[in-house]
Coordinates of C-alpha atoms in Angstrom, one line a residue:
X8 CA 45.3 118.7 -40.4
X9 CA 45.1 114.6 -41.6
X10 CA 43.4 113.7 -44.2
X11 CA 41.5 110.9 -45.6
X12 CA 41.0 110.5 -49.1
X13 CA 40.3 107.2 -50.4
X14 CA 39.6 108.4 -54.0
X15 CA 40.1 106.7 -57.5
X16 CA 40.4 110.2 -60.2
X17 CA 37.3 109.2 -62.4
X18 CA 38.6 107.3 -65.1
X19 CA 40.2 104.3 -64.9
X20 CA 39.6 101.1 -62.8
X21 CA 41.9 102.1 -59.9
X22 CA 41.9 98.3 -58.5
X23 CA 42.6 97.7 -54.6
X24 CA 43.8 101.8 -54.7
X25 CA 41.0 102.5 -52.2
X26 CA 41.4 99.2 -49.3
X27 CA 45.2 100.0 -49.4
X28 CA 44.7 103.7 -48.3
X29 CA 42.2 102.0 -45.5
X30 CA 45.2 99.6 -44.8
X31 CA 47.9 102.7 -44.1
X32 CA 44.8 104.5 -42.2
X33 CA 44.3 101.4 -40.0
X34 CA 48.2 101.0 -39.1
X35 CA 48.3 104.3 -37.9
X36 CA 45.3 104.0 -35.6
X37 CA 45.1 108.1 -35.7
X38 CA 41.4 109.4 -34.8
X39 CA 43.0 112.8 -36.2
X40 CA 42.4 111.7 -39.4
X41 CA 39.6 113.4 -41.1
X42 CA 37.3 111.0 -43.9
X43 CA 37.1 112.6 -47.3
X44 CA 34.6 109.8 -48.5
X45 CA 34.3 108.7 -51.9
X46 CA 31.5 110.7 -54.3
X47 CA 28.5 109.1 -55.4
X48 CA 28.8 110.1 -58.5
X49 CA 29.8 107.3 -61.1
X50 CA 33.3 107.3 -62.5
X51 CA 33.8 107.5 -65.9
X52 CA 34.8 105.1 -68.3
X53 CA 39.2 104.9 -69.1
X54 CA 39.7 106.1 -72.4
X55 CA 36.6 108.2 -73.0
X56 CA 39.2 110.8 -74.6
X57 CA 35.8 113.4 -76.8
X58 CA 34.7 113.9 -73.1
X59 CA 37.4 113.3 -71.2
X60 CA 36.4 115.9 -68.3
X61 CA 32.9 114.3 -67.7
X62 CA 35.2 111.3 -66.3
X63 CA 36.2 113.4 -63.9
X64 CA 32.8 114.5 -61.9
X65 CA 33.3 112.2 -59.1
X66 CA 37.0 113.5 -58.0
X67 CA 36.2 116.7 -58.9
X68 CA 32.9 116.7 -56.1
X69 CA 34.9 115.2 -53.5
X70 CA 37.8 117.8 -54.2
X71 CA 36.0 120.3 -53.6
X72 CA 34.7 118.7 -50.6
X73 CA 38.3 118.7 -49.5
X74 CA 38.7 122.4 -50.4
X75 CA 36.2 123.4 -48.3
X76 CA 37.1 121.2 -45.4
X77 CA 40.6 122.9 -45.7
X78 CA 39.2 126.3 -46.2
X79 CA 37.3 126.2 -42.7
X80 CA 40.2 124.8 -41.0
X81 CA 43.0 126.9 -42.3
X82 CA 45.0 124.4 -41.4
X83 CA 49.5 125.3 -40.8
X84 CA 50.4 121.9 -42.2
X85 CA 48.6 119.0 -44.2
X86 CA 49.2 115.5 -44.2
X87 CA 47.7 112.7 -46.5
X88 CA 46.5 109.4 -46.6
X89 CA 45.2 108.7 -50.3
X90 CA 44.2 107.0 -53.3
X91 CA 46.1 108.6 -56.3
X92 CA 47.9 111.2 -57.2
X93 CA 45.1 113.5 -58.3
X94 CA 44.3 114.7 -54.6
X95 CA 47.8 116.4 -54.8
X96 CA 45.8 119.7 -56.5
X97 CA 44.5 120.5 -53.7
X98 CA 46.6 120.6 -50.6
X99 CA 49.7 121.7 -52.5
X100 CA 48.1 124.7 -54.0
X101 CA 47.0 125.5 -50.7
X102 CA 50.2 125.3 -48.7
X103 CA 51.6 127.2 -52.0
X104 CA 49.5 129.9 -50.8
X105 CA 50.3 129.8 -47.6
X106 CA 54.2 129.6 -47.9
X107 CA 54.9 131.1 -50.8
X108 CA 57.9 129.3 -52.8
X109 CA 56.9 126.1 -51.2
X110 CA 58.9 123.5 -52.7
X111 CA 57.4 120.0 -54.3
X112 CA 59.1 117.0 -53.6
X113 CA 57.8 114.7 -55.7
X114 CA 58.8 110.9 -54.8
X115 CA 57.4 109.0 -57.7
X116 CA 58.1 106.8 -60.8
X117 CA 55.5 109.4 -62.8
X118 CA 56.5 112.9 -64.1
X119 CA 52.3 113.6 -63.6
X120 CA 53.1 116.9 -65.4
X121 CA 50.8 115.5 -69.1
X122 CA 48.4 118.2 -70.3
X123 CA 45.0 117.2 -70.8
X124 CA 44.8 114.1 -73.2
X125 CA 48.5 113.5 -73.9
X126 CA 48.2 110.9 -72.5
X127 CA 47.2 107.9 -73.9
X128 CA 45.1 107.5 -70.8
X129 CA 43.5 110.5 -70.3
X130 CA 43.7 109.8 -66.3
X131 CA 43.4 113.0 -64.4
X132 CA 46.0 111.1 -62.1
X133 CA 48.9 112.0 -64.5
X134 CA 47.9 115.8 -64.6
X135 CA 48.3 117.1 -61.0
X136 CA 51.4 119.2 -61.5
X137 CA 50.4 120.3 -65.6
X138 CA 46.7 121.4 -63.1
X139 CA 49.2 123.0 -60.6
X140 CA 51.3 125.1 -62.9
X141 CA 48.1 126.7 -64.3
X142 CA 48.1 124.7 -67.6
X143 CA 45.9 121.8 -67.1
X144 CA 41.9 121.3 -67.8
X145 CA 40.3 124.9 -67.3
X146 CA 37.1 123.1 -65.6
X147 CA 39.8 121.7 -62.5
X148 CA 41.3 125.4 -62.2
X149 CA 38.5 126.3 -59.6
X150 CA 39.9 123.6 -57.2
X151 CA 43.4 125.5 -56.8
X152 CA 44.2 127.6 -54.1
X153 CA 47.0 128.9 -56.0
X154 CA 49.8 127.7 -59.1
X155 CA 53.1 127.0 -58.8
X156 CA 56.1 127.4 -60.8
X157 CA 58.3 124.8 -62.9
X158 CA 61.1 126.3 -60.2
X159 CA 59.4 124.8 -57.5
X160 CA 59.2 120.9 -58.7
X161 CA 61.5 118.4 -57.5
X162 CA 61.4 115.3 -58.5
X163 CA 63.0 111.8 -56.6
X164 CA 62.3 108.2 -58.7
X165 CA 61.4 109.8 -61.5
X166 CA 61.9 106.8 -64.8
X167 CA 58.7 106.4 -66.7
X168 CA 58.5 109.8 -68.4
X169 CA 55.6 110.2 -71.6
X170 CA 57.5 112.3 -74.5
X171 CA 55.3 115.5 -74.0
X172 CA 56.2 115.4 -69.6
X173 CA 59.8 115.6 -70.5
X174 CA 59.3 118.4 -72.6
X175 CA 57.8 120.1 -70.3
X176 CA 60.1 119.4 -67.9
X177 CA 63.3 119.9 -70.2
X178 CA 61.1 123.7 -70.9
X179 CA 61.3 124.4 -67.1
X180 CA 64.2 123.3 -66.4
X181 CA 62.4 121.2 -63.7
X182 CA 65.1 119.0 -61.2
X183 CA 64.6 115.6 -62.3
X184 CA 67.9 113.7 -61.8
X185 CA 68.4 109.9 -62.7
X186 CA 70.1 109.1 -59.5
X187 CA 68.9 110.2 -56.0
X188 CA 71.1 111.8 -53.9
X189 CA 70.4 113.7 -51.3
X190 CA 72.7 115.8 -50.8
X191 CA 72.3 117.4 -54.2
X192 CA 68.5 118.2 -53.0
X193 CA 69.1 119.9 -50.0
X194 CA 71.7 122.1 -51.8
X195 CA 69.2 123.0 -55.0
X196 CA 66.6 123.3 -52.3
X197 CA 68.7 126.0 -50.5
X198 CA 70.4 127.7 -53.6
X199 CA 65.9 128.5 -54.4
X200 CA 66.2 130.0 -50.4
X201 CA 63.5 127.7 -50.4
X202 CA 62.5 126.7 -46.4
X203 CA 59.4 125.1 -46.3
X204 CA 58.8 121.8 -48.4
X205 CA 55.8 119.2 -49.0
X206 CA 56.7 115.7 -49.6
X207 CA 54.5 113.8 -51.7
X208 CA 55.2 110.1 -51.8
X209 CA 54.1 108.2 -54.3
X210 CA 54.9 104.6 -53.7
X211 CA 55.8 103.8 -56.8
X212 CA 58.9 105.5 -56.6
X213 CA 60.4 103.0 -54.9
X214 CA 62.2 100.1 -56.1
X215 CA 60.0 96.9 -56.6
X216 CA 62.2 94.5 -55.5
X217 CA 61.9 96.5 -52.5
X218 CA 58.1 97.2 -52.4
X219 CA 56.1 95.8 -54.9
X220 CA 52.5 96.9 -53.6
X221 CA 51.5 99.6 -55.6
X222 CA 49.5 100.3 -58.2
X223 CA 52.6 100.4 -61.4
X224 CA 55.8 98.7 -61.0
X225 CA 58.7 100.6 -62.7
X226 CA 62.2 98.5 -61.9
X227 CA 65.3 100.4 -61.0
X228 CA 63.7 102.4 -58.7
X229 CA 64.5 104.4 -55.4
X230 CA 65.4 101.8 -52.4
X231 CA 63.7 102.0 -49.8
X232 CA 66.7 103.0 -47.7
X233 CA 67.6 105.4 -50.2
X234 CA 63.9 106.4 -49.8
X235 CA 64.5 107.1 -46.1
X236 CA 67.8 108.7 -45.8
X237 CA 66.0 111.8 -48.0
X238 CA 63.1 112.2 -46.4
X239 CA 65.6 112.4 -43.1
X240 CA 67.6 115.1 -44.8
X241 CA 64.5 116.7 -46.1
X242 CA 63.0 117.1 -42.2
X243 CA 66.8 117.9 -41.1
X244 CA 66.7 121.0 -43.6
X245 CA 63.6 121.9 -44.1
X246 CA 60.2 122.7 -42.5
X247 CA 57.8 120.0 -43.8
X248 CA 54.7 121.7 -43.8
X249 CA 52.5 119.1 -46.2
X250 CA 53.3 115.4 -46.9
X251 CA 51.4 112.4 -48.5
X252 CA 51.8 108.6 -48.8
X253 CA 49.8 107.3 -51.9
X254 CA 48.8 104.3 -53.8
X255 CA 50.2 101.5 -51.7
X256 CA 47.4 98.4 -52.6
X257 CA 48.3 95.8 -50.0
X258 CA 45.1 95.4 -47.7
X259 CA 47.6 93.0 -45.8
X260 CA 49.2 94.4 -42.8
X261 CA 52.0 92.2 -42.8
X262 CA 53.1 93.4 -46.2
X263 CA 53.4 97.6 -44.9
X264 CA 56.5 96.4 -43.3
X265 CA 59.0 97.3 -45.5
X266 CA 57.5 100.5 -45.7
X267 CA 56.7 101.5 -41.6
X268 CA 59.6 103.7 -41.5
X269 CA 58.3 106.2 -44.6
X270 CA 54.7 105.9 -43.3
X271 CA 56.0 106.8 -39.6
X272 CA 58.2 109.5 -40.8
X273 CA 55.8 110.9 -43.4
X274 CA 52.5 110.7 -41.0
X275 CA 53.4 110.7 -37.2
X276 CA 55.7 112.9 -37.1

């Protein structure tokens, strides 16, 4: 199943997320790709922290859009063309449930793992994995097909980390090393008797003096190259049953250049 899902998470501005999705979507020229549209609700306003859920209605109605979408297709493998890093909830939970032990590969400059509020924010967009291990806002529980475990998180770029994510992920004992190598990943990956993966690509991960389209720009991050010689070893190893490419903001097509090969690998393939 392809998906769609031009979506800014209901509180903040989420400037040019939604045309770059459309950008990706219009390089790959797919007609497999199934539209998620936007809600109609209004978002909410960034820093609205007393009501902080009520920011979320509009990703929250067209969530659930995409969980009954996936619900009727029962789909064997899901991939992702999308705004931020919210969506995630969904699919992941739902391949979780599907391949039990399912391990997250999560290529991305954010830990996303803040409870509710931590953040200074509030944006649900730095909540998917705190949502998917069971521990995030009560009122998005509904949308998961199932929870994960710390076990099961893997993360590649990782570098702008809030005090309470780390904790978290110092708790579980998530895999969050400061250098890439892939190598390392495929043997964790294994040690778990883990077999199926999803890779979600956030590209923020990458180095900006590689890519510097995306919504944050953290330096020293994963090159592009290295960015491609994991994802190979990832699809070498594994069975790559979900994958995602998310908030790229160039509406230029020129500019997806440098990042064809991750797009091709992540969404033809």
């Amino acid at each position: 199943m392809k998906i769609y899902f031009p979506q800014w998470q209901g509180s903040g501005n989420g400037k040019n997320i939604e045309p770059g999705a459309k950008a990706i979507l219009n390089y790959i020229n797919d007609s497999e790709f199934i539209n998620i549209p936007l809600s109609e609700i209004p978002a909410g306003k960034n820093g609205e922290k007393k009501h902080h859920i009520n920011n979320y209605e509009a990703i929250t109605e067209q969530l659930n859009r995409l969980k009954n979408n996936i619900e009727n297709n029962q789909p064997d493998f899901i991939k992702t063309i999308g705004g931020d890093c919210g969506l995630e909830i969904v699919p992941v939970s739902y391949l979780n449930q599907k391949y039990p032990n399912l391990g997250v590969i999560w290529f991305d400059a954010h830990a996303d793992i803040n409870k509710p509020c931590d953040s200074p924010s509030c944006n649900f967009h730095g909540m998917p994995l705190r949502t998917l291990l069971g521990e995030g806002e009560a009122k998005m529980n509904p949308l998961l097909f199932s929870t994960i475990q710390a076990s099961q998180i893997h993360y590649v770029g990782l570098r702008d980390i809030d005090k309470t994510e780390q904790e978290r992920i110092d708790k579980g004992n998530i895999y969050a090393p400061i250098k890439t190598d892939s190598n390392d990943l495929v043997q964790t990956l294994k040690s778990k008797n883990i077999t199926n993966v999803y890779l979600h690509f956030d590209f923020d991960c990458l180095e900006p003096q590689d890519y510097s389209k995306t919504y944050y720009q953290v330096p020293n991050g994963v090159t592009i190259k290295e960015a491609e010689r994991c994802i190979k070893a990832l699809q070498d190893n594994f069975t790559v049953v979900g994958s995602s490419v998310l908030e790229s903001i160039t509406v230029i097509p020129s500019e997806l250049k440098p990042i064809e090969k991750i797009i091709d690998e992540l969404m033809k393939k």
